[in-house]
mmCIF file of C-alpha atoms in Angstrom:
data_model
loop_
_atom_site.group_PDB
_atom_site.id
_atom_site.type_symbol
_atom_site.label_atom_id
_atom_site.label_comp_id
_atom_site.label_asym_id
_atom_site.label_seq_id
_atom_site.Cartn_x
_atom_site.Cartn_y
_atom_site.Cartn_z
ATOM 1 C CA UNK A 179 92.458 157.607 -41.531
ATOM 2 C CA UNK A 180 93.551 157.786 -37.934
ATOM 3 C CA UNK A 181 92.049 155.361 -35.469
ATOM 4 C CA UNK A 182 92.561 155.133 -31.713
ATOM 5 C CA UNK A 183 91.009 152.256 -29.806
ATOM 6 C CA UNK A 184 90.588 151.428 -26.144
ATOM 7 C CA UNK A 185 88.795 148.753 -24.201
ATOM 8 C CA UNK A 186 85.531 150.029 -22.755
ATOM 9 C CA UNK A 187 85.744 148.999 -19.161
ATOM 10 C CA UNK A 188 88.181 148.025 -16.402
ATOM 11 C CA UNK A 189 87.397 147.075 -12.835
ATOM 12 C CA UNK A 190 90.031 146.780 -10.102
ATOM 13 C CA UNK A 191 90.176 146.622 -6.313
ATOM 14 C CA UNK A 192 91.476 149.523 -4.292
ATOM 15 C CA UNK A 193 95.227 149.202 -3.791
ATOM 16 C CA UNK A 194 95.775 147.107 -6.908
ATOM 17 C CA UNK A 195 97.465 148.401 -10.045
ATOM 18 C CA UNK A 196 95.361 149.359 -13.054
ATOM 19 C CA UNK A 197 96.582 149.061 -16.619
ATOM 20 C CA UNK A 198 94.629 150.842 -19.335
ATOM 21 C CA UNK A 199 95.571 150.014 -22.900
ATOM 22 C CA UNK A 200 95.314 151.952 -26.143
ATOM 23 C CA UNK A 201 96.218 151.177 -29.734
ATOM 24 C CA UNK A 202 96.587 153.629 -32.588
ATOM 25 C CA UNK A 203 97.186 153.351 -36.297
ATOM 26 C CA UNK A 204 98.821 156.594 -37.407
ATOM 27 C CA UNK A 205 102.565 156.141 -37.723
ATOM 28 C CA UNK A 206 103.057 159.918 -37.865
ATOM 29 C CA UNK A 207 102.101 160.275 -34.193
ATOM 30 C CA UNK A 208 104.319 162.712 -32.358
ATOM 31 C CA UNK A 209 102.824 162.940 -28.896
ATOM 32 C CA UNK A 210 100.406 160.651 -27.085
ATOM 33 C CA UNK A 211 98.303 161.820 -24.172
ATOM 34 C CA UNK A 212 96.231 160.446 -21.342
ATOM 35 C CA UNK A 213 93.274 162.493 -20.128
ATOM 36 C CA UNK A 214 90.975 161.735 -17.183
ATOM 37 C CA UNK A 215 87.302 162.666 -17.181
ATOM 38 C CA UNK A 216 85.220 162.495 -14.019
ATOM 39 C CA UNK A 217 81.405 162.438 -14.271
ATOM 40 C CA UNK A 218 80.014 165.707 -15.626
ATOM 41 C CA UNK A 219 83.438 167.306 -15.890
ATOM 42 C CA UNK A 220 85.894 168.311 -18.577
ATOM 43 C CA UNK A 221 89.077 166.510 -19.518
ATOM 44 C CA UNK A 222 92.009 166.716 -17.145
ATOM 45 C CA UNK A 223 95.446 166.186 -18.674
ATOM 46 C CA UNK A 224 97.202 163.433 -16.728
ATOM 47 C CA UNK A 225 100.399 162.861 -18.631
ATOM 48 C CA UNK A 226 101.852 162.626 -22.116
ATOM 49 C CA UNK A 227 104.752 160.965 -23.859
ATOM 50 C CA UNK A 228 106.804 161.964 -26.846
ATOM 51 C CA UNK A 229 106.884 159.325 -29.558
ATOM 52 C CA UNK A 230 110.641 158.783 -29.323
ATOM 53 C CA UNK A 231 110.331 157.706 -25.688
ATOM 54 C CA UNK A 232 109.280 154.277 -24.522
ATOM 55 C CA UNK A 233 108.488 155.029 -20.897
ATOM 56 C CA UNK A 234 107.569 157.942 -18.697
ATOM 57 C CA UNK A 235 106.914 157.826 -14.963
ATOM 58 C CA UNK A 236 105.111 160.482 -12.971
ATOM 59 C CA UNK A 237 104.370 159.546 -9.349
ATOM 60 C CA UNK A 238 101.740 156.767 -9.465
ATOM 61 C CA UNK A 239 101.450 156.926 -13.245
ATOM 62 C CA UNK A 240 103.627 155.001 -15.687
ATOM 63 C CA UNK A 241 103.181 155.352 -19.428
ATOM 64 C CA UNK A 242 104.619 152.698 -21.714
ATOM 65 C CA UNK A 243 104.859 153.190 -25.464
ATOM 66 C CA UNK A 244 105.582 150.425 -27.942
ATOM 67 C CA UNK A 245 105.970 152.355 -31.146
ATOM 68 C CA UNK A 246 106.537 149.260 -33.268
ATOM 69 C CA UNK A 247 103.184 147.786 -32.208
ATOM 70 C CA UNK A 248 101.533 151.233 -31.890
ATOM 71 C CA UNK A 249 100.486 150.364 -28.357
ATOM 72 C CA UNK A 250 100.243 152.760 -25.437
ATOM 73 C CA UNK A 251 99.422 151.897 -21.837
ATOM 74 C CA UNK A 252 98.781 153.779 -18.632
ATOM 75 C CA UNK A 253 99.572 152.037 -15.361
ATOM 76 C CA UNK A 254 98.155 153.485 -12.150
ATOM 77 C CA UNK A 255 99.874 152.119 -9.072
ATOM 78 C CA UNK A 256 97.985 151.736 -5.779
ATOM 79 C CA UNK A 257 94.654 152.585 -7.420
ATOM 80 C CA UNK A 258 92.287 154.595 -5.213
ATOM 81 C CA UNK A 259 88.517 155.071 -5.364
ATOM 82 C CA UNK A 260 89.191 158.647 -6.472
ATOM 83 C CA UNK A 261 90.785 157.248 -9.614
ATOM 84 C CA UNK A 262 87.382 156.016 -10.800
ATOM 85 C CA UNK A 263 86.735 157.917 -14.030
ATOM 86 C CA UNK A 264 86.900 157.580 -17.808
ATOM 87 C CA UNK A 265 90.405 157.633 -19.233
ATOM 88 C CA UNK A 266 90.963 158.799 -22.792
ATOM 89 C CA UNK A 267 94.099 158.280 -24.777
ATOM 90 C CA UNK A 268 94.730 160.697 -27.612
ATOM 91 C CA UNK A 269 97.330 160.996 -30.282
ATOM 92 C CA UNK A 270 98.703 164.046 -31.992
ATOM 93 C CA UNK A 271 99.771 163.200 -35.507
ATOM 94 C CA UNK A 272 101.284 165.108 -38.372
ATOM 95 C CA UNK A 273 98.877 163.394 -40.763
ATOM 96 C CA UNK A 274 95.973 164.879 -38.801
ATOM 97 C CA UNK A 275 97.250 168.431 -38.981
ATOM 98 C CA UNK A 276 98.519 168.054 -35.430
ATOM 99 C CA UNK A 277 94.961 167.841 -34.140
ATOM 100 C CA UNK A 278 94.128 165.362 -31.386
ATOM 101 C CA UNK A 279 92.430 162.068 -32.195
ATOM 102 C CA UNK A 280 90.793 160.517 -29.149
ATOM 103 C CA UNK A 281 90.072 156.937 -28.309
ATOM 104 C CA UNK A 282 86.598 156.021 -27.105
ATOM 105 C CA UNK A 283 87.601 156.054 -23.445
ATOM 106 C CA UNK A 284 88.003 153.351 -20.810
ATOM 107 C CA UNK A 285 85.770 153.497 -17.766
ATOM 108 C CA UNK A 286 87.792 152.556 -14.686
ATOM 109 C CA UNK A 287 85.830 151.378 -11.682
ATOM 110 C CA UNK A 288 87.708 150.992 -8.402
ATOM 111 C CA UNK A 289 86.044 148.800 -5.815
ATOM 112 C CA UNK A 290 86.766 149.374 -2.123
ATOM 113 C CA UNK B 158 95.358 180.351 -11.531
ATOM 114 C CA UNK B 159 95.503 180.323 -15.311
ATOM 115 C CA UNK B 160 92.609 178.346 -16.649
ATOM 116 C CA UNK B 161 89.922 177.659 -19.213
ATOM 117 C CA UNK B 162 86.451 178.736 -18.117
ATOM 118 C CA UNK B 163 83.155 177.746 -19.662
ATOM 119 C CA UNK B 164 79.790 179.345 -19.034
ATOM 120 C CA UNK B 165 77.218 178.238 -18.333
ATOM 121 C CA UNK B 166 78.008 174.754 -17.017
ATOM 122 C CA UNK B 167 74.489 173.612 -17.834
ATOM 123 C CA UNK B 168 72.318 175.042 -20.600
ATOM 124 C CA UNK B 169 68.766 174.097 -21.504
ATOM 125 C CA UNK B 170 67.261 175.259 -24.760
ATOM 126 C CA UNK B 171 64.227 174.459 -26.848
ATOM 127 C CA UNK B 172 64.246 172.695 -30.159
ATOM 128 C CA UNK B 173 65.127 175.248 -32.822
ATOM 129 C CA UNK B 174 65.923 178.082 -30.393
ATOM 130 C CA UNK B 175 69.401 179.557 -30.958
ATOM 131 C CA UNK B 176 71.870 179.132 -28.129
ATOM 132 C CA UNK B 177 75.362 180.468 -27.443
ATOM 133 C CA UNK B 178 77.987 178.822 -25.280
ATOM 134 C CA UNK B 179 80.927 180.770 -23.947
ATOM 135 C CA UNK B 180 84.579 179.970 -23.309
ATOM 136 C CA UNK B 181 87.290 182.196 -21.887
ATOM 137 C CA UNK B 182 90.926 181.587 -21.073
ATOM 138 C CA UNK B 183 93.584 183.256 -18.980
ATOM 139 C CA UNK B 184 96.433 181.237 -20.490
ATOM 140 C CA UNK B 185 96.977 183.724 -23.335
ATOM 141 C CA UNK B 186 97.012 180.806 -25.746
ATOM 142 C CA UNK B 187 96.798 181.392 -29.472
ATOM 143 C CA UNK B 188 94.546 178.454 -30.270
ATOM 144 C CA UNK B 189 91.029 177.740 -29.024
ATOM 145 C CA UNK B 190 89.025 174.625 -29.861
ATOM 146 C CA UNK B 191 85.420 173.489 -29.584
ATOM 147 C CA UNK B 192 84.617 169.807 -29.159
ATOM 148 C CA UNK B 193 81.281 167.998 -28.984
ATOM 149 C CA UNK B 194 81.104 164.970 -26.712
ATOM 150 C CA UNK B 195 78.010 162.786 -26.751
ATOM 151 C CA UNK B 196 77.315 160.337 -23.985
ATOM 152 C CA UNK B 197 79.901 157.554 -23.676
ATOM 153 C CA UNK B 198 81.773 158.784 -26.744
ATOM 154 C CA UNK B 199 85.087 160.429 -27.463
ATOM 155 C CA UNK B 200 85.229 164.204 -27.908
ATOM 156 C CA UNK B 201 84.786 165.203 -31.539
ATOM 157 C CA UNK B 202 86.508 168.333 -32.829
ATOM 158 C CA UNK B 203 84.085 170.834 -34.372
ATOM 159 C CA UNK B 204 86.489 173.689 -35.219
ATOM 160 C CA UNK B 205 89.400 175.676 -33.933
ATOM 161 C CA UNK B 206 90.777 179.189 -34.124
ATOM 162 C CA UNK B 207 94.436 179.964 -34.522
ATOM 163 C CA UNK B 208 94.358 183.612 -33.477
ATOM 164 C CA UNK B 209 91.605 184.934 -35.764
ATOM 165 C CA UNK B 210 92.076 182.242 -38.366
ATOM 166 C CA UNK B 211 88.999 179.966 -38.297
ATOM 167 C CA UNK B 212 89.390 176.268 -39.161
ATOM 168 C CA UNK B 213 86.274 174.185 -39.644
ATOM 169 C CA UNK B 214 86.319 170.383 -39.557
ATOM 170 C CA UNK B 215 84.930 168.948 -42.776
ATOM 171 C CA UNK B 216 82.023 167.159 -41.118
ATOM 172 C CA UNK B 217 80.928 169.932 -38.756
ATOM 173 C CA UNK B 218 77.290 170.802 -39.553
ATOM 174 C CA UNK B 219 76.485 174.305 -40.792
ATOM 175 C CA UNK B 220 74.215 174.650 -37.779
ATOM 176 C CA UNK B 221 77.338 175.240 -35.683
ATOM 177 C CA UNK B 222 79.160 178.548 -35.889
ATOM 178 C CA UNK B 223 81.878 180.139 -33.829
ATOM 179 C CA UNK B 224 83.176 183.612 -33.010
ATOM 180 C CA UNK B 225 86.398 184.728 -31.428
ATOM 181 C CA UNK B 226 86.199 188.454 -30.723
ATOM 182 C CA UNK B 227 89.551 188.561 -28.939
ATOM 183 C CA UNK B 228 92.318 186.294 -27.651
ATOM 184 C CA UNK B 229 90.530 185.472 -24.423
ATOM 185 C CA UNK B 230 87.023 184.621 -25.589
ATOM 186 C CA UNK B 231 85.485 182.156 -27.997
ATOM 187 C CA UNK B 232 81.776 181.459 -28.531
ATOM 188 C CA UNK B 233 79.920 178.504 -29.962
ATOM 189 C CA UNK B 234 76.619 179.397 -31.622
ATOM 190 C CA UNK B 235 74.088 176.702 -32.432
ATOM 191 C CA UNK B 236 71.614 178.325 -34.784
ATOM 192 C CA UNK B 237 68.770 175.806 -34.644
ATOM 193 C CA UNK B 238 69.464 173.113 -32.045
ATOM 194 C CA UNK B 239 68.019 169.705 -32.705
ATOM 195 C CA UNK B 240 67.539 166.864 -30.265
ATOM 196 C CA UNK B 241 70.704 165.283 -31.658
ATOM 197 C CA UNK B 242 72.759 168.291 -30.567
ATOM 198 C CA UNK B 243 72.283 167.493 -26.902
ATOM 199 C CA UNK B 244 75.807 166.819 -25.677
ATOM 200 C CA UNK B 245 78.671 168.087 -23.570
ATOM 201 C CA UNK B 246 80.540 170.880 -25.332
ATOM 202 C CA UNK B 247 84.183 171.182 -24.399
ATOM 203 C CA UNK B 248 86.421 174.140 -25.029
ATOM 204 C CA UNK B 249 90.193 173.702 -25.099
ATOM 205 C CA UNK B 250 93.205 175.906 -25.681
ATOM 206 C CA UNK B 251 96.811 175.422 -26.702
ATOM 207 C CA UNK B 252 99.764 177.687 -27.222
ATOM 208 C CA UNK B 253 100.075 176.625 -30.849
ATOM 209 C CA UNK B 254 99.375 173.703 -33.149
ATOM 210 C CA UNK B 255 102.890 172.322 -33.089
ATOM 211 C CA UNK B 256 103.381 168.735 -32.099
ATOM 212 C CA UNK B 257 104.491 169.721 -28.600
ATOM 213 C CA UNK B 258 101.564 172.049 -27.871
ATOM 214 C CA UNK B 259 99.379 170.433 -25.242
ATOM 215 C CA UNK B 260 95.639 171.128 -25.185
ATOM 216 C CA UNK B 261 94.044 172.197 -21.909
ATOM 217 C CA UNK B 262 90.323 171.676 -21.467
ATOM 218 C CA UNK B 263 87.619 173.592 -19.701
ATOM 219 C CA UNK B 264 84.984 171.897 -17.502
ATOM 220 C CA UNK B 265 82.449 171.733 -20.327
ATOM 221 C CA UNK B 266 78.875 172.916 -20.862
ATOM 222 C CA UNK B 267 76.184 170.275 -20.872
ATOM 223 C CA UNK B 268 73.481 171.215 -23.365
ATOM 224 C CA UNK B 269 69.969 169.823 -23.072
ATOM 225 C CA UNK B 270 67.522 170.323 -25.943
ATOM 226 C CA UNK B 271 63.824 170.021 -25.097
#
């Protein structure tokens, strides 16, 4: 079955870059997403990447995809305290009926 | 602004007392989803509607039902909530279920079961 894994926790200092990593197993992935969840809130779509791309940049966010290794990362440049949240990666895969499979989430803590 | 709205944001119910959570959308999307998210866990898909076509995940308990009376609204009914059903319930929508159809989430309803 499909499996998406993330490290549980990341702590960085304000102004540094953050890199959140994600691995997945389903080779039929078509799109991969990053969602942000602040405490007590729903999921906010941050960015996504199509599986035939290897990089996408959107302002402070850079997504890197290594399809061979099934590894996805989200880099946040100049991390701010407002970036503190849980970040979920999710894959959309043909083998899963195009439903989303989420990783367990990475809690990002930004220290002033 | 087009959006996904969930009401109420916080719901308290008693053990065994039926409860209904509500979701509405102004995106005119064809697909609506209900997810359950327990503390510190990933969202887990319960079911989704493509228009009026209901699709249940295989491991969704019978205690959970859903209704979609029209394009804009979708309800989650929990017939006899147990303590283990306390969670955040997230509604999402998408235009379709194609590989390029992004899901947009509402703010969630946090359910407490006493």
